[in-house]
CSV table of C-alpha atoms and ligand atoms in Angstrom, one decimal:
chain,number,residue,atom,x,y,z
A,15,MET,CA,-144.4,-95.2,-56.4
A,16,GLU,CA,-146.8,-92.7,-55.0
A,17,ILE,CA,-145.1,-89.6,-53.7
A,18,LEU,CA,-146.5,-86.3,-52.3
A,19,GLY,CA,-145.5,-83.4,-54.6
A,20,ILE,CA,-145.9,-79.9,-53.4
A,21,ASP,CA,-145.7,-76.7,-55.5
A,22,ILE,CA,-145.1,-73.5,-53.5
A,23,GLY,CA,-146.5,-70.6,-55.6
A,24,GLY,CA,-146.9,-66.9,-55.2
A,25,SER,CA,-150.7,-67.2,-54.8
A,26,GLY,CA,-151.3,-70.8,-53.8
A,27,ILE,CA,-149.6,-73.9,-52.3
A,28,LYS,CA,-150.7,-77.0,-54.1
A,29,GLY,CA,-150.2,-80.7,-53.4
A,30,ALA,CA,-151.2,-84.1,-54.7
A,31,LEU,CA,-150.0,-87.7,-54.7
A,32,VAL,CA,-148.2,-88.5,-57.9
A,33,ASN,CA,-147.5,-91.9,-59.5
A,34,THR,CA,-143.9,-91.1,-60.4
A,35,GLU,CA,-143.7,-93.9,-63.0
A,36,SER,CA,-146.6,-92.6,-65.1
A,37,GLY,CA,-146.5,-88.9,-64.1
A,38,GLU,CA,-150.1,-89.0,-63.2
A,39,ILE,CA,-151.7,-87.3,-60.3
A,40,THR,CA,-153.6,-90.0,-58.4
A,41,THR,CA,-155.6,-87.7,-56.0
A,42,GLU,CA,-157.5,-84.4,-56.3
A,43,ARG,CA,-155.1,-81.5,-56.2
A,44,PHE,CA,-155.4,-79.8,-52.8
A,45,ARG,CA,-154.7,-76.1,-52.8
A,46,ILE,CA,-154.3,-73.6,-49.9
A,47,ASP,CA,-153.8,-69.8,-50.5
A,48,THR,CA,-150.2,-68.8,-49.9
A,49,PRO,CA,-150.2,-67.2,-46.4
A,50,ARG,CA,-149.4,-63.5,-46.2
A,51,PRO,CA,-146.7,-62.8,-45.2
A,52,ALA,CA,-145.3,-66.0,-46.7
A,53,THR,CA,-142.7,-66.5,-44.0
A,54,PRO,CA,-141.0,-69.9,-43.7
A,55,LYS,CA,-143.0,-70.6,-40.5
A,56,ALA,CA,-146.4,-69.9,-42.1
A,57,VAL,CA,-145.6,-71.7,-45.4
A,58,ILE,CA,-144.2,-74.8,-43.5
A,59,LYS,CA,-147.4,-74.9,-41.4
A,60,THR,CA,-149.4,-74.9,-44.7
A,61,ILE,CA,-147.2,-77.7,-46.1
A,62,LYS,CA,-147.9,-79.7,-42.9
A,63,ASN,CA,-151.6,-79.2,-43.4
A,64,ILE,CA,-151.3,-80.5,-46.9
A,65,ALA,CA,-149.4,-83.6,-45.8
A,66,ASN,CA,-152.1,-84.2,-43.1
A,67,HIS,CA,-154.9,-83.7,-45.6
A,68,PHE,CA,-153.5,-86.7,-47.5
A,69,ASP,CA,-152.7,-88.6,-44.3
A,70,TYR,CA,-149.2,-88.9,-45.8
A,71,MET,CA,-146.0,-90.2,-44.4
A,72,GLY,CA,-143.2,-90.8,-46.9
A,73,PRO,CA,-140.8,-88.8,-49.1
A,74,ILE,CA,-142.0,-85.3,-50.0
A,75,GLY,CA,-140.8,-83.3,-53.0
A,76,VAL,CA,-141.2,-79.6,-53.0
A,77,GLY,CA,-140.9,-77.0,-55.7
A,78,PHE,CA,-139.8,-73.5,-54.4
A,79,PRO,CA,-140.0,-70.2,-56.3
A,80,GLY,CA,-136.4,-69.2,-55.8
A,81,ILE,CA,-132.8,-70.5,-56.1
A,82,VAL,CA,-132.3,-73.7,-54.1
A,83,VAL,CA,-128.9,-75.4,-53.5
A,84,ASP,CA,-128.6,-78.5,-51.4
A,85,GLY,CA,-132.0,-77.9,-49.7
A,86,VAL,CA,-131.0,-74.3,-48.8
A,87,ILE,CA,-133.0,-71.4,-50.3
A,88,LEU,CA,-130.7,-68.7,-51.7
A,89,SER,CA,-133.3,-66.2,-53.2
A,90,ALA,CA,-137.0,-65.6,-52.6
A,91,VAL,CA,-138.0,-62.6,-54.7
A,92,ASN,CA,-141.7,-63.4,-54.9
A,93,ILE,CA,-142.2,-65.0,-51.6
A,94,HIS,CA,-140.5,-63.6,-48.4
A,95,ALA,CA,-137.0,-62.5,-47.6
A,96,GLY,CA,-137.0,-64.7,-44.5
A,97,TRP,CA,-136.4,-67.7,-46.7
A,98,VAL,CA,-133.0,-66.5,-47.8
A,99,ASN,CA,-130.2,-68.8,-46.4
A,100,TYR,CA,-132.8,-70.9,-44.8
A,101,ASN,CA,-132.5,-74.7,-44.9
A,102,GLY,CA,-135.9,-75.4,-46.3
A,103,ALA,CA,-135.4,-79.2,-46.7
A,104,LYS,CA,-134.4,-79.6,-43.0
A,105,ALA,CA,-137.2,-77.3,-41.7
A,106,ILE,CA,-139.9,-79.0,-43.7
A,107,SER,CA,-138.6,-82.4,-42.8
A,108,ASP,CA,-138.5,-81.5,-39.0
A,109,ALA,CA,-142.1,-80.2,-39.2
A,110,THR,CA,-143.6,-83.2,-41.1
A,111,GLY,CA,-141.4,-86.1,-40.0
A,112,CYS,CA,-140.9,-87.0,-43.6
A,113,PRO,CA,-137.7,-86.9,-45.8
A,114,VAL,CA,-137.9,-83.8,-48.0
A,115,THR,CA,-136.3,-82.8,-51.3
A,116,ILE,CA,-136.7,-79.2,-52.3
A,117,LYS,CA,-135.7,-77.7,-55.6
A,118,ASN,CA,-136.4,-74.7,-57.8
A,119,ASP,CA,-140.0,-74.7,-59.0
A,120,ALA,CA,-139.1,-74.3,-62.7
A,121,ASP,CA,-136.5,-77.0,-62.5
A,122,VAL,CA,-139.0,-79.5,-61.2
A,123,ALA,CA,-141.7,-78.4,-63.6
A,124,GLY,CA,-139.2,-78.8,-66.5
A,125,LEU,CA,-138.3,-82.3,-65.4
A,126,ALA,CA,-142.0,-83.3,-65.5
A,127,GLU,CA,-142.6,-81.7,-68.9
A,128,MET,CA,-139.6,-83.4,-70.4
A,129,ALA,CA,-140.5,-86.8,-69.0
A,130,PHE,CA,-144.3,-86.8,-69.5
A,131,GLY,CA,-145.3,-83.6,-71.4
A,132,ALA,CA,-144.5,-81.5,-74.4
A,133,GLY,CA,-140.8,-82.1,-74.2
A,134,ARG,CA,-141.0,-85.9,-74.1
A,135,GLY,CA,-138.3,-87.5,-76.2
A,136,MET,CA,-137.0,-84.1,-77.5
A,137,GLN,CA,-133.3,-83.8,-78.2
A,138,GLY,CA,-131.1,-80.7,-78.6
A,139,ILE,CA,-131.7,-77.5,-76.7
A,140,VAL,CA,-135.2,-77.3,-75.2
A,141,MET,CA,-136.1,-74.3,-73.0
A,142,ILE,CA,-139.1,-74.3,-70.7
A,143,PHE,CA,-140.6,-71.2,-69.1
A,144,THR,CA,-143.3,-71.0,-66.5
A,145,LEU,CA,-145.4,-67.8,-66.7
A,146,GLY,CA,-147.0,-67.0,-63.3
A,147,THR,CA,-146.1,-64.6,-60.5
A,148,GLY,CA,-142.6,-64.6,-61.9
A,149,ILE,CA,-140.9,-66.2,-64.9
A,150,GLY,CA,-139.4,-69.6,-64.2
A,151,SER,CA,-136.8,-70.9,-66.6
A,152,VAL,CA,-135.0,-74.1,-67.4
A,153,MET,CA,-132.9,-75.3,-70.3
A,154,PHE,CA,-132.2,-78.9,-71.3
A,155,ASN,CA,-129.4,-79.9,-73.6
A,156,TYR,CA,-130.0,-83.5,-74.7
A,157,GLY,CA,-132.0,-84.2,-71.6
A,158,CYS,CA,-129.5,-82.5,-69.1
A,159,ASN,CA,-130.1,-79.3,-67.4
A,160,VAL,CA,-128.1,-76.8,-65.3
A,161,PRO,CA,-130.3,-75.9,-62.3
A,162,ASN,CA,-131.3,-72.4,-61.0
A,163,LEU,CA,-131.2,-70.6,-64.3
A,164,GLU,CA,-133.1,-67.4,-63.2
A,165,LEU,CA,-133.8,-65.9,-66.7
A,166,GLY,CA,-136.8,-64.1,-65.3
A,167,HIS,CA,-134.3,-61.7,-63.8
A,168,LEU,CA,-132.4,-60.7,-66.9
A,169,TYR,CA,-132.6,-57.2,-68.1
A,170,MET,CA,-133.6,-56.8,-71.7
A,171,PRO,CA,-131.8,-54.1,-73.7
A,172,GLY,CA,-133.4,-50.7,-73.0
A,173,HIS,CA,-135.2,-52.0,-69.9
A,174,LYS,CA,-134.6,-50.8,-66.3
A,175,GLN,CA,-136.2,-53.8,-64.5
A,176,ASP,CA,-136.1,-57.5,-64.5
A,177,ALA,CA,-137.9,-59.1,-67.4
A,178,GLU,CA,-140.4,-60.9,-65.2
A,179,PHE,CA,-141.8,-57.6,-63.9
A,180,TYR,CA,-142.6,-56.8,-67.6
A,181,ALA,CA,-143.6,-60.1,-69.0
A,182,ALA,CA,-144.8,-62.6,-66.3
A,183,ASP,CA,-148.5,-63.4,-66.1
A,184,ARG,CA,-148.7,-61.2,-63.0
A,185,ALA,CA,-147.8,-58.1,-65.2
A,186,ARG,CA,-150.6,-59.0,-67.6
A,187,LYS,CA,-153.1,-59.1,-64.7
A,188,ALA,CA,-151.7,-56.2,-62.7
A,189,GLU,CA,-151.5,-53.9,-65.7
A,190,ASN,CA,-154.7,-55.2,-67.3
A,191,LEU,CA,-152.9,-55.9,-70.6
A,192,SER,CA,-154.8,-57.3,-73.5
A,193,TRP,CA,-153.6,-60.6,-74.9
A,194,LYS,CA,-152.1,-58.8,-77.8
A,195,GLU,CA,-150.2,-56.3,-75.6
A,196,TRP,CA,-148.9,-59.1,-73.4
A,197,GLY,CA,-148.1,-61.3,-76.4
A,198,LYS,CA,-145.9,-58.5,-77.8
A,199,ARG,CA,-144.0,-58.3,-74.5
A,200,LEU,CA,-143.6,-62.1,-74.6
A,201,ASN,CA,-142.3,-61.8,-78.2
A,202,GLU,CA,-139.7,-59.2,-77.1
A,203,TYR,CA,-138.6,-61.4,-74.2
A,204,PHE,CA,-138.4,-64.6,-76.2
A,205,GLN,CA,-136.6,-63.0,-79.1
A,206,TYR,CA,-134.0,-61.9,-76.7
A,207,ILE,CA,-133.8,-65.4,-75.1
A,208,GLU,CA,-133.4,-66.8,-78.6
A,209,PHE,CA,-130.6,-64.4,-79.4
A,210,LEU,CA,-128.8,-65.5,-76.2
A,211,PHE,CA,-129.4,-69.2,-76.2
A,212,SER,CA,-130.6,-70.4,-79.7
A,213,PRO,CA,-132.9,-73.1,-78.5
A,214,GLN,CA,-134.7,-75.4,-80.9
A,215,VAL,CA,-137.9,-75.5,-78.9
A,216,ILE,CA,-139.5,-73.2,-76.3
A,217,ILE,CA,-142.2,-74.7,-74.1
A,218,LEU,CA,-144.5,-72.4,-72.2
A,219,GLY,CA,-146.1,-73.5,-68.9
A,220,GLY,CA,-147.9,-72.1,-65.9
A,221,GLY,CA,-151.6,-71.8,-65.4
A,222,VAL,CA,-152.0,-69.3,-68.2
A,223,SER,CA,-150.7,-71.8,-70.7
A,224,LYS,CA,-154.2,-73.3,-71.0
A,225,LYS,CA,-155.1,-70.1,-72.8
A,226,HIS,CA,-152.2,-70.4,-75.2
A,227,ASP,CA,-154.3,-69.8,-78.3
A,228,LYS,CA,-154.7,-66.2,-77.1
A,229,PHE,CA,-151.0,-65.3,-77.0
A,230,LEU,CA,-148.7,-67.9,-78.6
A,231,LYS,CA,-149.5,-66.4,-82.0
A,232,TYR,CA,-147.7,-63.1,-81.1
A,233,ILE,CA,-144.4,-64.9,-80.4
A,234,ARG,CA,-142.3,-65.0,-83.5
A,235,THR,CA,-139.1,-66.9,-82.9
A,236,ARG,CA,-137.2,-69.2,-85.1
A,237,ALA,CA,-137.6,-71.8,-82.3
A,238,GLN,CA,-140.8,-73.7,-82.3
A,239,VAL,CA,-143.0,-72.5,-79.4
A,240,LEU,CA,-145.3,-75.1,-77.8
A,241,PRO,CA,-147.7,-75.0,-74.9
A,242,ALA,CA,-146.8,-77.2,-71.9
A,243,GLN,CA,-149.0,-80.3,-71.7
A,244,LEU,CA,-149.0,-80.7,-67.9
A,245,ARG,CA,-149.8,-77.0,-67.4
A,246,ASN,CA,-149.9,-76.2,-63.7
A,247,HIS,CA,-149.6,-79.9,-62.7
A,248,ALA,CA,-146.0,-79.9,-63.9
A,249,GLY,CA,-144.8,-78.4,-60.6
A,250,ILE,CA,-146.4,-81.0,-58.5
A,251,VAL,CA,-145.5,-83.9,-60.7
A,252,GLY,CA,-141.9,-82.8,-61.0
A,253,ALA,CA,-141.6,-82.1,-57.3
A,254,ALA,CA,-142.7,-85.7,-56.6
A,255,MET,CA,-140.2,-87.0,-59.2
A,256,SER,CA,-137.3,-85.1,-57.7
A,257,ALA,CA,-138.0,-86.7,-54.3
A,258,ILE,CA,-137.1,-90.1,-55.7
A,259,GLY,CA,-133.8,-88.9,-57.1
B,13,LIG,C1,-137.6,-66.8,-59.2
B,13,LIG,C2,-137.3,-68.2,-59.8
B,13,LIG,C3,-138.6,-68.9,-60.0
B,13,LIG,C4,-139.6,-68.1,-60.8
B,13,LIG,C5,-140.9,-68.8,-61.0
B,13,LIG,C6,-138.6,-66.1,-60.1
B,13,LIG,O1,-138.9,-64.8,-59.5
B,13,LIG,O2,-136.5,-66.1,-59.0
B,13,LIG,O3,-136.5,-68.9,-58.9
B,13,LIG,O4,-138.4,-70.1,-60.6
B,13,LIG,O5,-139.8,-66.8,-60.2
B,13,LIG,O6,-141.6,-69.0,-59.7
């Protein structure tokens, strides 16, 4: 089935049609800069433009960078406070005339990476992190996950701010960190994650994962650390997959 998947990110909103059986994107990815401020109204208008671009009518799956429960947004740290307690599924559905499923961006990216990417066929505890504006997190235990994990917001010992402000790709760019400096921060974060959760495998996604040879070597965990295979397509593919249940 071909479904429109949309990934709402801190810097861009991206969409493409996805073959949900093969996990392949069947069109060019269409990207529009995230409007500023990224209010629900402005973002929904952008989503409508993406659906129009593909001349699409059908189920839409959306990945959102915050906590989402039953289509309602419960946090929006890197986007706009106007989303909190907002029924995103209903509003996007009203605007596009399409049935809409909306879930946390990392949860949907994890779904795609487990089905079609680096996590395919993996058993045991697999954790997937997306490194971008924030840190998205998802954990699978024998293929099952508990949604809305929010491990980008934990405080590491001795730190006075959320881990994602220290270790997300945005911190690397904003503080002009070298790969080594950033890699050491990631090492600190993932060693703490390992202490808390003891995963067998850690998969790292987000756009920066295509440069994994520059920073993966600094992460020294017992868990195997692998780059995501779907990279920044995982959000779109997983969003589309979540729209079919
Ligand atoms: C949000 C998460 C999201 C992650 C990646 C965090 O700031 O709280 O819900 O998955 O960023 O976008």
